Coordinates of C-alpha atoms in Angstrom, one line a residue:
M15 CA 65.6 2.3 49.6
R16 CA 63.5 5.5 49.4
K17 CA 61.5 4.0 46.5
F18 CA 60.8 0.9 48.4
A19 CA 59.6 2.8 51.4
L20 CA 57.2 4.8 49.1
L21 CA 55.8 1.6 47.6
V22 CA 55.2 0.2 51.1
L23 CA 53.5 3.4 52.1
L24 CA 51.1 3.4 49.1
A25 CA 50.4 -0.3 49.6
C26 CA 49.5 0.3 53.2
S27 CA 47.5 3.3 52.5
A28 CA 45.3 1.7 49.8
P29 CA 43.1 -0.3 52.2
A30 CA 42.6 2.9 54.3
A31 CA 41.6 4.9 51.3
R32 CA 39.2 2.2 50.1
A33 CA 37.3 2.4 53.4
Q34 CA 36.1 5.9 52.3
L35 CA 35.3 5.0 48.7
T36 CA 31.9 5.3 46.9
T37 CA 31.1 2.7 44.3
V38 CA 29.8 4.9 41.4
S39 CA 27.8 3.4 38.5
G40 CA 26.1 4.9 35.5
T41 CA 25.0 4.6 31.9
V42 CA 25.7 7.3 29.3
T43 CA 23.1 7.8 26.6
D44 CA 22.2 10.6 24.2
T45 CA 18.8 12.4 23.9
S46 CA 17.5 9.4 21.9
A47 CA 18.7 6.9 24.5
I48 CA 21.5 5.7 22.2
P49 CA 24.4 4.5 24.4
Y50 CA 27.9 6.2 24.2
A51 CA 29.3 2.7 23.4
G52 CA 33.0 2.4 23.8
A53 CA 33.5 6.1 24.8
Q54 CA 36.3 7.1 27.2
I55 CA 35.5 8.5 30.6
K56 CA 37.7 10.4 33.1
M57 CA 37.0 11.8 36.6
Q58 CA 38.8 14.8 38.1
L59 CA 38.5 16.2 41.6
V60 CA 37.5 19.9 41.4
T61 CA 36.2 22.7 43.6
T62 CA 32.5 23.5 43.5
A63 CA 33.5 26.4 41.2
G64 CA 34.9 23.9 38.7
S65 CA 38.6 24.5 39.2
P66 CA 41.1 21.6 39.6
V67 CA 42.1 21.0 43.2
T68 CA 45.6 22.2 43.8
G69 CA 48.0 20.4 46.2
Q70 CA 47.6 16.9 47.6
P71 CA 44.0 16.0 48.4
T72 CA 43.4 13.6 51.3
V73 CA 40.5 11.6 52.5
T74 CA 39.5 11.2 56.2
V75 CA 39.8 7.7 57.6
N76 CA 38.2 6.9 61.0
S77 CA 39.6 3.4 61.5
Q78 CA 42.4 3.3 64.1
A79 CA 43.8 0.1 62.7
Q80 CA 43.8 1.5 59.1
C81 CA 45.5 4.7 60.2
V82 CA 48.2 3.0 62.2
S83 CA 48.9 0.3 59.7
G84 CA 49.2 2.9 56.9
G85 CA 51.6 4.9 59.0
F86 CA 49.3 8.0 59.2
G87 CA 49.0 8.2 63.0
S88 CA 46.0 7.9 65.2
A89 CA 42.4 8.0 63.9
P90 CA 41.0 10.0 62.4
C91 CA 43.8 10.4 59.9
Q92 CA 44.2 12.0 56.5
V93 CA 45.2 9.6 53.7
P94 CA 46.4 11.1 50.4
F95 CA 44.9 9.9 47.1
Q96 CA 45.2 10.7 43.4
G97 CA 42.8 13.5 42.2
T98 CA 42.2 12.0 38.7
V99 CA 40.9 8.7 37.7
G100 CA 41.0 7.4 34.1
P101 CA 40.5 7.8 31.3
F102 CA 39.1 4.3 30.7
G103 CA 36.6 2.8 28.2
I104 CA 32.9 2.3 29.0
S105 CA 31.0 -0.8 27.8
S106 CA 29.1 -1.3 24.6
S107 CA 25.9 -0.5 26.5
G108 CA 27.3 2.8 27.7
S109 CA 27.7 1.6 31.3
F110 CA 30.6 2.0 33.7
T111 CA 31.5 1.4 37.4
V112 CA 34.3 3.1 39.3
N113 CA 35.3 3.7 43.0
L114 CA 35.8 7.4 44.0
Q115 CA 36.5 9.1 47.2
D116 CA 33.5 10.4 49.2
N117 CA 33.5 14.2 48.7
T118 CA 32.2 14.7 52.3
Q119 CA 35.4 13.1 53.6
V120 CA 37.8 14.9 51.3
T121 CA 40.2 17.7 52.3
P122 CA 40.2 20.4 51.1
A123 CA 36.4 20.9 51.7
S124 CA 33.8 21.8 49.1
T125 CA 35.0 19.5 46.3
Q126 CA 33.2 17.6 43.6
W127 CA 34.0 15.1 40.9
L128 CA 34.0 16.3 37.3
F129 CA 33.0 13.5 34.9
T130 CA 34.1 13.9 31.2
V131 CA 32.9 11.4 28.6
N132 CA 34.5 11.6 25.1
S133 CA 33.0 9.7 22.1
T134 CA 34.5 9.6 18.6
G135 CA 30.9 9.2 17.4
T136 CA 29.8 8.5 13.8
P137 CA 30.7 11.0 11.1
P138 CA 28.1 12.9 9.1
P139 CA 25.8 12.5 7.3
L140 CA 24.4 9.8 9.5
G141 CA 26.2 10.8 12.7
T142 CA 27.1 14.0 14.5
G143 CA 30.8 13.3 14.8
P144 CA 32.9 13.5 18.1
Q145 CA 30.9 14.4 21.1
V146 CA 31.7 15.3 24.8
C147 CA 29.4 15.0 27.7
T148 CA 30.2 16.3 31.2
A149 CA 28.7 16.4 34.7
Q150 CA 30.0 17.8 37.9
L151 CA 28.6 15.9 40.9
T152 CA 29.0 15.4 44.6
I153 CA 29.8 11.8 45.3
S154 CA 28.9 10.3 48.7
G155 CA 27.8 7.2 50.5
A156 CA 28.5 3.5 49.9
S157 CA 27.2 3.5 46.3
Q158 CA 25.7 6.1 43.9
S159 CA 24.1 5.9 40.5
V160 CA 24.8 8.9 38.2
S161 CA 22.8 7.7 35.1
G162 CA 20.4 10.5 35.5
S163 CA 23.1 13.0 34.9
F164 CA 24.1 11.3 31.6
S165 CA 20.7 10.5 30.0
T166 CA 20.6 13.5 27.7
C167 CA 24.1 13.8 26.4
P168 CA 24.6 15.4 22.9
A169 CA 23.0 13.4 20.1
L170 CA 25.1 10.8 18.3
T171 CA 22.9 10.5 15.2
L172 CA 21.1 12.7 12.8
L173 CA 18.4 10.1 12.3
V174 CA 15.0 11.3 13.6
S175 CA 14.2 10.2 17.1
G176 CA 11.9 11.3 19.9
T177 CA 8.7 13.2 19.3
V178 CA 7.6 14.4 15.9
G179 CA 5.4 17.4 15.6
G180 CA 2.4 18.2 13.4
G181 CA 0.8 14.7 13.5
G182 CA -1.5 16.2 10.9
G183 CA -5.1 15.4 11.6
G184 CA -4.9 12.5 14.0
G185 CA -8.1 10.8 15.2
G186 CA -8.3 8.1 17.8
G187 CA -11.2 5.8 17.8
G188 CA -12.9 6.3 21.1
G189 CA -13.5 8.3 24.2
G190 CA -12.7 7.4 27.7
T191 CA -10.2 8.8 30.1
A192 CA -7.3 11.1 29.1
P193 CA -4.4 9.2 27.6
P194 CA -1.1 9.0 29.4
T195 CA 1.8 11.3 28.7
Q196 CA 3.5 10.6 25.4
A197 CA 6.6 8.5 25.2
G198 CA 9.6 9.3 23.1
G199 CA 9.4 6.6 20.4
N200 CA 12.4 6.3 18.1
C201 CA 13.5 5.5 14.6
L202 CA 16.5 3.5 15.4
A203 CA 16.3 -0.3 14.7
P204 CA 18.7 -3.1 13.6
A205 CA 16.1 -4.1 10.9
V206 CA 13.2 -2.4 9.3
S207 CA 10.4 -4.0 7.2
P208 CA 10.6 -3.1 3.4
G209 CA 8.4 -0.2 2.6
Q210 CA 8.4 1.4 6.1
V211 CA 9.6 4.9 6.9
C212 CA 10.4 6.9 10.0
A213 CA 7.4 9.1 10.7
G214 CA 5.2 10.6 13.3
P215 CA 1.7 9.4 14.1
V216 CA -0.6 8.4 11.3
P217 CA -2.8 11.4 10.3
T218 CA -6.5 10.6 10.6
T219 CA -9.7 12.5 10.2
S220 CA -11.1 14.0 13.4
G221 CA -8.2 16.2 14.5
A222 CA -7.6 14.2 17.7
P223 CA -4.5 12.1 18.3
P224 CA -4.7 8.5 16.9
T225 CA -4.9 5.1 18.6
F226 CA -2.4 3.1 16.5
E227 CA 1.1 3.3 18.0
T228 CA 3.5 0.9 16.3
A229 CA 3.8 -2.7 15.0
F230 CA 6.3 -5.5 14.5
I231 CA 6.3 -8.6 12.3
N232 CA 8.1 -11.9 12.1
S233 CA 8.0 -15.0 9.9
I234 CA 9.6 -18.4 10.4
P235 CA 9.8 -21.6 8.2
S236 CA 8.9 -25.1 9.4
S237 CA 8.4 -24.5 13.2
T238 CA 5.7 -25.3 15.8
T239 CA 6.2 -21.9 17.4
I240 CA 6.6 -18.3 16.3
S241 CA 7.6 -15.3 18.5
V242 CA 7.5 -11.6 17.7
Q243 CA 9.1 -8.9 19.9
G244 CA 8.2 -5.3 20.4
A245 CA 7.3 -2.5 22.8
P246 CA 4.5 0.1 23.0
F247 CA 5.1 3.9 23.2
V248 CA 3.0 4.4 26.3
N249 CA 2.3 2.3 29.4
A250 CA -1.5 2.3 29.0
S251 CA -1.7 0.2 25.8
S252 CA -3.1 -2.9 24.4
A253 CA -1.2 -5.5 22.3
L254 CA -2.9 -7.2 19.5
L255 CA -1.2 -10.3 18.1
Y256 CA -2.3 -11.7 14.7
S257 CA -0.9 -14.9 13.2
M258 CA -1.5 -17.2 10.3
N259 CA 0.3 -20.3 8.9
D260 CA 0.6 -22.5 5.8
L261 CA -1.3 -25.5 7.2
A262 CA -4.3 -23.6 8.4
G263 CA -3.4 -24.9 11.9
V264 CA -5.3 -23.8 15.0
A265 CA -3.0 -22.6 17.8
S266 CA -2.7 -25.2 20.6
V267 CA -1.2 -22.8 23.2
T268 CA -2.5 -19.2 23.8
P269 CA 0.4 -16.7 24.1
A270 CA 1.1 -16.1 27.8
G271 CA -0.9 -13.3 29.3
F272 CA -3.1 -12.9 26.2
S273 CA -6.8 -13.3 25.8
T274 CA -8.2 -15.0 22.6
I275 CA -10.2 -12.9 20.3
D276 CA -10.2 -15.5 17.5
N277 CA -8.5 -18.8 17.0
T278 CA -9.6 -20.5 13.8
A279 CA -7.9 -22.4 10.9
N280 CA -7.1 -19.1 9.1
F281 CA -7.2 -16.4 11.7
Q282 CA -5.6 -16.2 15.1
L283 CA -6.0 -12.9 16.9
Y284 CA -5.1 -12.2 20.6
K285 CA -5.1 -9.3 23.0
K286 CA -3.2 -8.3 26.1
T287 CA -3.5 -5.2 28.3
L288 CA -0.2 -3.6 29.1
T289 CA 0.8 -1.3 32.0
S290 CA 4.4 -0.5 31.1
T291 CA 6.5 0.2 28.0
A292 CA 8.7 -2.9 28.6
T293 CA 9.4 -5.1 25.6
I294 CA 7.2 -8.2 25.2
T295 CA 7.9 -11.3 23.2
P296 CA 4.7 -13.4 22.8
T297 CA 4.9 -16.9 21.4
I298 CA 2.2 -18.8 19.4
T299 CA 2.4 -22.6 19.5
L300 CA 0.9 -24.9 16.8
P301 CA 0.4 -28.7 17.1
S302 CA 2.8 -29.4 14.2
A303 CA 5.6 -27.6 12.4
T304 CA 4.7 -25.3 9.5
N305 CA 5.7 -21.9 8.0
Q306 CA 4.2 -19.0 10.0
F307 CA 3.7 -15.2 10.0
A308 CA 2.9 -13.0 13.0
N309 CA 2.1 -9.3 13.5
L310 CA 2.3 -7.6 16.9
I311 CA 0.4 -4.3 17.0
F312 CA 0.2 -1.7 19.8
V313 CA -2.8 0.6 20.2
G314 CA -3.8 3.0 23.0
G315 CA -6.4 2.1 25.6
N316 CA -7.8 -1.3 26.8
I317 CA -9.2 -3.3 23.9
N318 CA -12.1 -5.6 24.8
A319 CA -11.3 -9.2 23.9
T320 CA -14.9 -9.8 22.9
P321 CA -15.4 -8.2 19.4
V322 CA -18.4 -6.0 18.8
Q323 CA -18.8 -8.0 15.6
T324 CA -16.8 -10.0 13.1
A325 CA -17.3 -10.7 9.4
T326 CA -15.5 -12.8 6.8
S327 CA -14.9 -12.0 3.1
S328 CA -16.3 -13.7 0.1
Q329 CA -15.3 -13.7 -3.6
V330 CA -16.6 -10.8 -5.7
T331 CA -16.1 -9.5 -9.3
C332 CA -13.3 -6.9 -9.5
A333 CA -13.7 -3.6 -11.3
T334 CA -10.6 -4.4 -13.2
A335 CA -10.8 -7.4 -15.5
L336 CA -8.9 -10.5 -14.5
D337 CA -8.1 -9.2 -10.9
N338 CA -9.2 -11.3 -7.9
C339 CA -11.3 -9.5 -5.3
A340 CA -13.1 -10.2 -2.0
A341 CA -15.7 -8.2 -0.1
I342 CA -16.7 -8.0 3.5
T343 CA -20.2 -6.8 4.4
P344 CA -20.4 -6.3 8.2
G345 CA -23.3 -4.7 10.1
A346 CA -23.3 -1.0 11.1
V347 CA -20.1 0.1 12.8
S348 CA -19.6 2.7 15.5
A349 CA -17.3 5.7 15.1
S350 CA -16.0 5.1 18.6
N351 CA -14.5 1.7 17.8
I352 CA -11.6 0.5 15.6
L353 CA -11.8 -1.9 12.7
V354 CA -9.0 -4.5 12.3
V355 CA -9.0 -6.4 9.0
A356 CA -6.7 -9.4 8.9
A357 CA -5.7 -11.3 5.7
D358 CA -4.6 -14.8 5.0
F359 CA -3.7 -14.9 1.3
A360 CA -3.1 -18.0 -0.7
S361 CA 0.4 -18.7 -2.0
V362 CA 1.2 -17.4 -5.5
S363 CA 4.2 -18.9 -7.4
G364 CA 6.8 -16.2 -7.5
G365 CA 4.5 -13.6 -6.0
N366 CA 3.3 -12.1 -2.7
V367 CA -0.3 -11.0 -2.6
S368 CA 0.3 -8.9 0.5
L369 CA 2.6 -6.7 -1.6
T370 CA -0.1 -6.0 -4.2
A371 CA -3.3 -6.1 -2.3
T372 CA -5.3 -2.9 -1.7
I373 CA -8.3 -2.2 0.5
S374 CA -11.1 0.4 0.5
D375 CA -14.8 0.6 1.5
S376 CA -18.0 2.3 0.4
L377 CA -17.9 4.8 3.3
G378 CA -14.4 6.2 2.3
N379 CA -12.7 5.0 5.5
A380 CA -8.9 5.3 5.7
Y381 CA -7.2 1.9 6.1
V382 CA -3.8 1.9 7.8
K383 CA -1.5 -0.9 6.8
V384 CA 0.3 -2.1 10.0
G385 CA 2.0 -5.2 8.9
S386 CA 2.5 -7.7 6.0
G387 CA 4.8 -10.5 5.0
T388 CA 5.0 -14.1 3.8
T389 CA 5.2 -17.3 5.8
A390 CA 8.1 -18.4 3.6
L391 CA 9.5 -17.9 0.2
N392 CA 6.6 -18.3 -2.3
G393 CA 4.4 -19.3 0.7
K394 CA 1.1 -17.8 1.9
S395 CA 1.1 -14.2 3.0
G396 CA -0.5 -12.2 5.8
E397 CA -1.5 -8.6 6.1
V398 CA -3.3 -6.4 8.7
W399 CA -5.0 -3.0 8.3
I400 CA -6.6 -0.8 10.9
V401 CA -9.3 1.9 10.7
Q402 CA -8.9 4.1 13.7
N403 CA -12.1 6.2 13.6
P404 CA -14.5 4.6 11.1
V405 CA -17.3 6.6 9.6
A406 CA -20.5 5.4 11.4
G407 CA -22.6 3.3 9.0
T408 CA -22.5 0.0 7.1
P409 CA -19.4 -0.2 4.9
V410 CA -18.8 -2.6 2.1
I411 CA -15.1 -3.4 2.4
T412 CA -13.4 -4.5 -0.9
I413 CA -9.9 -6.2 -1.0
D414 CA -8.3 -6.3 -4.4
G415 CA -5.4 -8.7 -4.8
N416 CA -4.3 -6.8 -7.9
E417 CA -3.1 -10.1 -9.4
T418 CA -4.6 -12.8 -11.6
T419 CA -3.5 -16.1 -9.9
A420 CA -4.8 -16.4 -6.4
L421 CA -8.5 -16.5 -5.6
I422 CA -8.8 -14.5 -2.4
G423 CA -12.5 -14.9 -1.7
G424 CA -12.2 -16.1 2.0
C425 CA -8.9 -14.3 2.5
C426 CA -9.9 -11.7 5.1
R427 CA -11.8 -11.2 8.3
M428 CA -12.9 -7.9 9.9
Y429 CA -13.1 -7.4 13.7
E430 CA -14.8 -4.4 15.2
L431 CA -13.2 -3.8 18.6
S432 CA -14.1 -1.5 21.4
G433 CA -11.9 0.1 24.1
A434 CA -9.2 1.9 21.9
T435 CA -8.2 5.4 23.0
S436 CA -5.7 8.0 21.8
Y437 CA -2.3 7.2 23.1
Y438 CA -0.9 10.7 23.5
T439 CA -2.0 14.3 24.1
G440 CA -1.0 17.5 22.4
A441 CA 0.1 18.5 18.9
T442 CA 3.1 16.1 18.7
G443 CA 3.5 12.4 19.0
P444 CA 6.2 9.7 19.1
A445 CA 8.1 8.8 16.0
G446 CA 8.4 5.2 14.8
F447 CA 8.8 3.0 11.7
R448 CA 5.5 2.5 9.8
Y449 CA 4.1 2.4 6.3
L450 CA 3.2 5.6 4.6
T451 CA -0.5 6.1 4.1
P452 CA -2.7 8.1 1.6
Q453 CA -3.5 10.3 4.7
D454 CA 0.1 11.3 5.0
L455 CA 0.1 12.6 1.4
R456 CA -3.2 14.4 1.8
S457 CA -2.0 16.0 5.0
A458 CA 1.0 17.3 3.1
G459 CA -1.2 18.7 0.4
I460 CA -0.1 16.0 -2.1
T461 CA -2.9 14.6 -4.3
A462 CA -2.9 10.8 -4.2
G463 CA -4.7 10.2 -7.6
V464 CA -8.0 8.3 -7.5
L465 CA -9.4 8.5 -3.9
A466 CA -12.5 6.3 -4.5
F467 CA -13.7 4.3 -7.4
A468 CA -16.9 2.4 -8.4
H469 CA -17.6 0.2 -11.4
T470 CA -21.0 -1.2 -12.4
T471 CA -22.1 -3.2 -15.5
L472 CA -25.4 -3.7 -17.2
N473 CA -26.8 -7.1 -16.7
S474 CA -29.8 -7.0 -19.1
N475 CA -30.9 -4.8 -22.0
V476 CA -32.8 -1.5 -21.2
T477 CA -35.5 -0.1 -23.4
V478 CA -35.0 3.7 -23.9
T479 CA -38.1 5.6 -24.8
G480 CA -39.2 9.2 -25.4
S481 CA -39.1 9.8 -21.6
A482 CA -35.9 10.0 -19.6
T483 CA -34.9 6.4 -18.9
N484 CA -32.6 5.2 -16.1
V485 CA -30.0 2.9 -17.5
L486 CA -27.3 2.4 -14.8
T487 CA -26.7 3.7 -11.3
V488 CA -23.6 4.0 -9.1
T489 CA -23.5 5.2 -5.5
L490 CA -20.1 6.2 -4.2
Q491 CA -19.0 8.1 -1.0
T492 CA -16.2 10.7 -1.2
P493 CA -13.3 10.0 1.2
V494 CA -13.4 12.0 4.5
Q495 CA -9.9 13.3 3.6
G496 CA -8.6 14.7 0.4
C497 CA -11.8 16.5 -0.8
P498 CA -13.4 18.7 -2.2
C499 CA -13.5 16.2 -5.0
R500 CA -14.7 16.0 -8.6
A501 CA -16.2 12.9 -10.2
D502 CA -14.4 11.4 -13.1
I503 CA -17.3 9.8 -15.0
R504 CA -17.0 7.3 -17.9
Y505 CA -19.7 5.2 -19.6
S506 CA -19.9 3.0 -22.7
G507 CA -22.5 0.8 -24.3
W508 CA -24.5 0.1 -27.5
A509 CA -27.8 1.3 -28.9
N510 CA -29.5 -1.4 -30.9
F511 CA -32.0 -0.4 -33.6
A512 CA -33.3 -3.8 -34.7
A513 CA -36.0 -3.5 -37.4
V514 CA -35.5 0.3 -37.6
T515 CA -34.3 1.8 -41.0
N516 CA -33.5 5.3 -39.8
E517 CA -32.2 5.9 -36.3
P518 CA -33.9 8.5 -34.2
D519 CA -32.0 11.3 -32.4
F520 CA -31.1 10.2 -28.9
D521 CA -29.2 11.6 -25.9
F522 CA -27.4 10.1 -22.9
W523 CA -26.2 12.0 -19.8
V524 CA -25.4 11.4 -16.1
N525 CA -27.3 13.0 -13.2
D526 CA -26.2 13.3 -9.6
G527 CA -29.7 14.1 -8.3
T528 CA -29.3 17.8 -9.0
N529 CA -26.8 18.3 -11.9
N530 CA -26.7 16.9 -15.4
M531 CA -23.2 16.2 -16.8
V532 CA -21.2 14.2 -19.4
P533 CA -23.6 14.3 -22.3
F534 CA -23.7 12.2 -25.4
T535 CA -25.9 13.2 -28.4
S536 CA -26.5 11.3 -31.6
G537 CA -28.1 12.8 -34.7
Q538 CA -30.2 10.8 -37.2
S539 CA -28.4 8.3 -39.4
N540 CA -29.4 6.1 -42.3
A541 CA -28.0 3.0 -40.8
S542 CA -29.2 -0.3 -42.2
T543 CA -31.9 -2.2 -40.4
G544 CA -30.7 -3.8 -37.2
A545 CA -27.5 -1.7 -36.9
T546 CA -26.0 -1.1 -33.5
T547 CA -24.4 2.2 -32.6
S548 CA -21.8 2.7 -29.9
V549 CA -22.6 5.1 -27.0
S550 CA -19.5 6.4 -25.1
A551 CA -18.6 9.5 -23.2
S552 CA -16.4 10.7 -20.4
G553 CA -15.8 13.9 -18.4
Y554 CA -15.5 15.5 -15.0
S555 CA -18.4 16.7 -12.9
P556 CA -18.9 20.5 -13.1
V557 CA -19.4 20.6 -9.4
T558 CA -17.3 19.4 -6.4
Y559 CA -18.4 17.3 -3.5
A560 CA -17.4 17.6 0.2
G561 CA -15.6 14.8 2.0
G562 CA -17.8 12.0 3.5
T563 CA -20.6 12.7 1.0
S564 CA -22.6 9.8 -0.5
V565 CA -23.5 10.6 -4.2
T566 CA -25.7 8.6 -6.5
F567 CA -24.9 8.9 -10.2
T568 CA -27.5 7.7 -12.8
L569 CA -26.9 7.2 -16.5
K570 CA -30.0 8.3 -18.3
G571 CA -31.1 8.0 -21.9
V572 CA -33.9 9.4 -24.0
V573 CA -35.2 9.5 -27.6
S574 CA -35.1 13.2 -28.3
S575 CA -36.7 13.2 -31.7
T576 CA -38.3 10.5 -33.9
N577 CA -38.1 9.4 -37.5
A578 CA -40.9 7.5 -39.2
G579 CA -42.6 7.0 -35.9
T580 CA -39.8 5.3 -34.0
I581 CA -40.0 6.1 -30.3
Q582 CA -37.7 3.6 -28.6
F583 CA -34.6 1.4 -28.9
S584 CA -32.7 -1.1 -26.9
Y585 CA -29.6 -0.2 -24.9
Q586 CA -27.5 -3.4 -25.0
S587 CA -26.1 -5.0 -21.9
A588 CA -23.2 -6.7 -23.9
Q589 CA -21.2 -6.0 -27.0
P590 CA -22.8 -7.5 -30.1
T591 CA -21.8 -10.8 -31.6
G592 CA -18.3 -10.7 -33.0
G593 CA -16.8 -8.6 -30.3
S594 CA -15.2 -9.4 -27.0
G595 CA -18.5 -9.7 -25.2
A596 CA -17.7 -6.8 -22.8
K597 CA -20.5 -5.4 -20.7
A598 CA -21.9 -1.9 -21.0
Y599 CA -20.6 0.0 -17.9
L600 CA -20.7 3.1 -15.8
D601 CA -17.5 4.1 -13.9
V602 CA -17.1 6.8 -11.3
A603 CA -13.9 7.9 -9.6
F604 CA -13.4 10.7 -7.1
V605 CA -10.2 12.9 -7.4
S606 CA -9.1 15.9 -5.3
S607 CA -10.0 19.2 -7.0
N608 CA -10.5 22.9 -6.3

């Protein structure tokens, strides 16, 4: 009978207690915004000093009906309640909701609720193991969110997340107003494109923070639409969306909220101004189903949808035999803008040109790869590069497919765009997944091999006389990063002494306008009439060149002494009959050096 009476008492008191309850909600995340998914949470009533409340706590109920029906006398009355709640599990998103007594209505006075969250975590080396997060809070009112007290709980992962220091260089393309405060960024993703790493901002050349934030890709077979999802690091950003497809189809519907920069058979590029860091999912629609590739790119500032200029590539001869190359020759570019180069490569059986293609230009600009992929297995492939703060001038941009199958002449299109600005301030910037660049290696003091290269061949024979004769000329600019540099110089050709019984002494060398280097000297020989002698030499320049320097190298020849009155000979443009027909050449490459 006594147990029954107690049950009746509790049942009657429950409505009275609920009248003074606060609905508490919250989300528990670590310092990288990773939710404490499936953790256990417990609440305990404590004093403001943090000690558990002793005795039976009660809550004040002001309803006469509730007090009388609960058997607690006239209102206001004191209704007892349990001083601990839980533990219970929180959701996979780290969220929970619970009803707790209002501390302002609790006796004894000066109480709070102590929240304790326990997570089993992920064991090392990827995780930090079990973690505990606590908060002691005053709960009051009809409802209350406590998410702010659980947004920086101990880290659950050892993966890099948040801001990464020492952006190394940096250099945003453009002036304008000060960029917004940096966002956290993160290196946590369900999927990452092959070749990408977790890293801080891309190092650039001017010492200011960069404009490029992050990028995302997607490809889909046989569909009329393609969507790609992503979010910027900061709220004052621009989204650039590039797409291409196997049918060279022109988009029939512009992505919602985007402005069209270009919408042609091979290149679709769109722009949208953003005012928040919310995730966006733009969709491109084609008139008929085909395989598609899309690249969503975020940069700081407000990109102008009208390009300063555009230029499309054409087929050119590669420095390396059998390779397929293309070149873009735009007008003069401004250092305050950005350059976007988009590629639509032809399909290659069993291959992917976007995995092998490289890009460089005559001004030594640093091209940042922001996305690449195929439309489908063995289909066409797309790729996008950005130059964040181009060297002012007129670049010749060369794309080398580094393969022998696909002709890539009209593969690529360059857009010079204004309005980009740095997306963060200070010495550190958000981390994210991106491709490593040569700039990363140079900033780390790692030499990246050949930094710039030029190759030229002789198209017609040159008569070399007793005066210094110019044979071949190469002009090449040192990269703005990675120097001082030395020039690695190589040349080869043939001296033809048709109708000459005894060859004269002759010399060859290379001159950079000031210094002579890489000499070749031949003494007299008694070669038969019409003999051809090879001329070949290689070596490093004895001097170094600063970054961003344009240097002209000239191969020179001279008859240094004569025999039987011979004062000239012919420097051949091609290998004599019976050989491979190779051209005489002059190669120059810049490499980092002290």
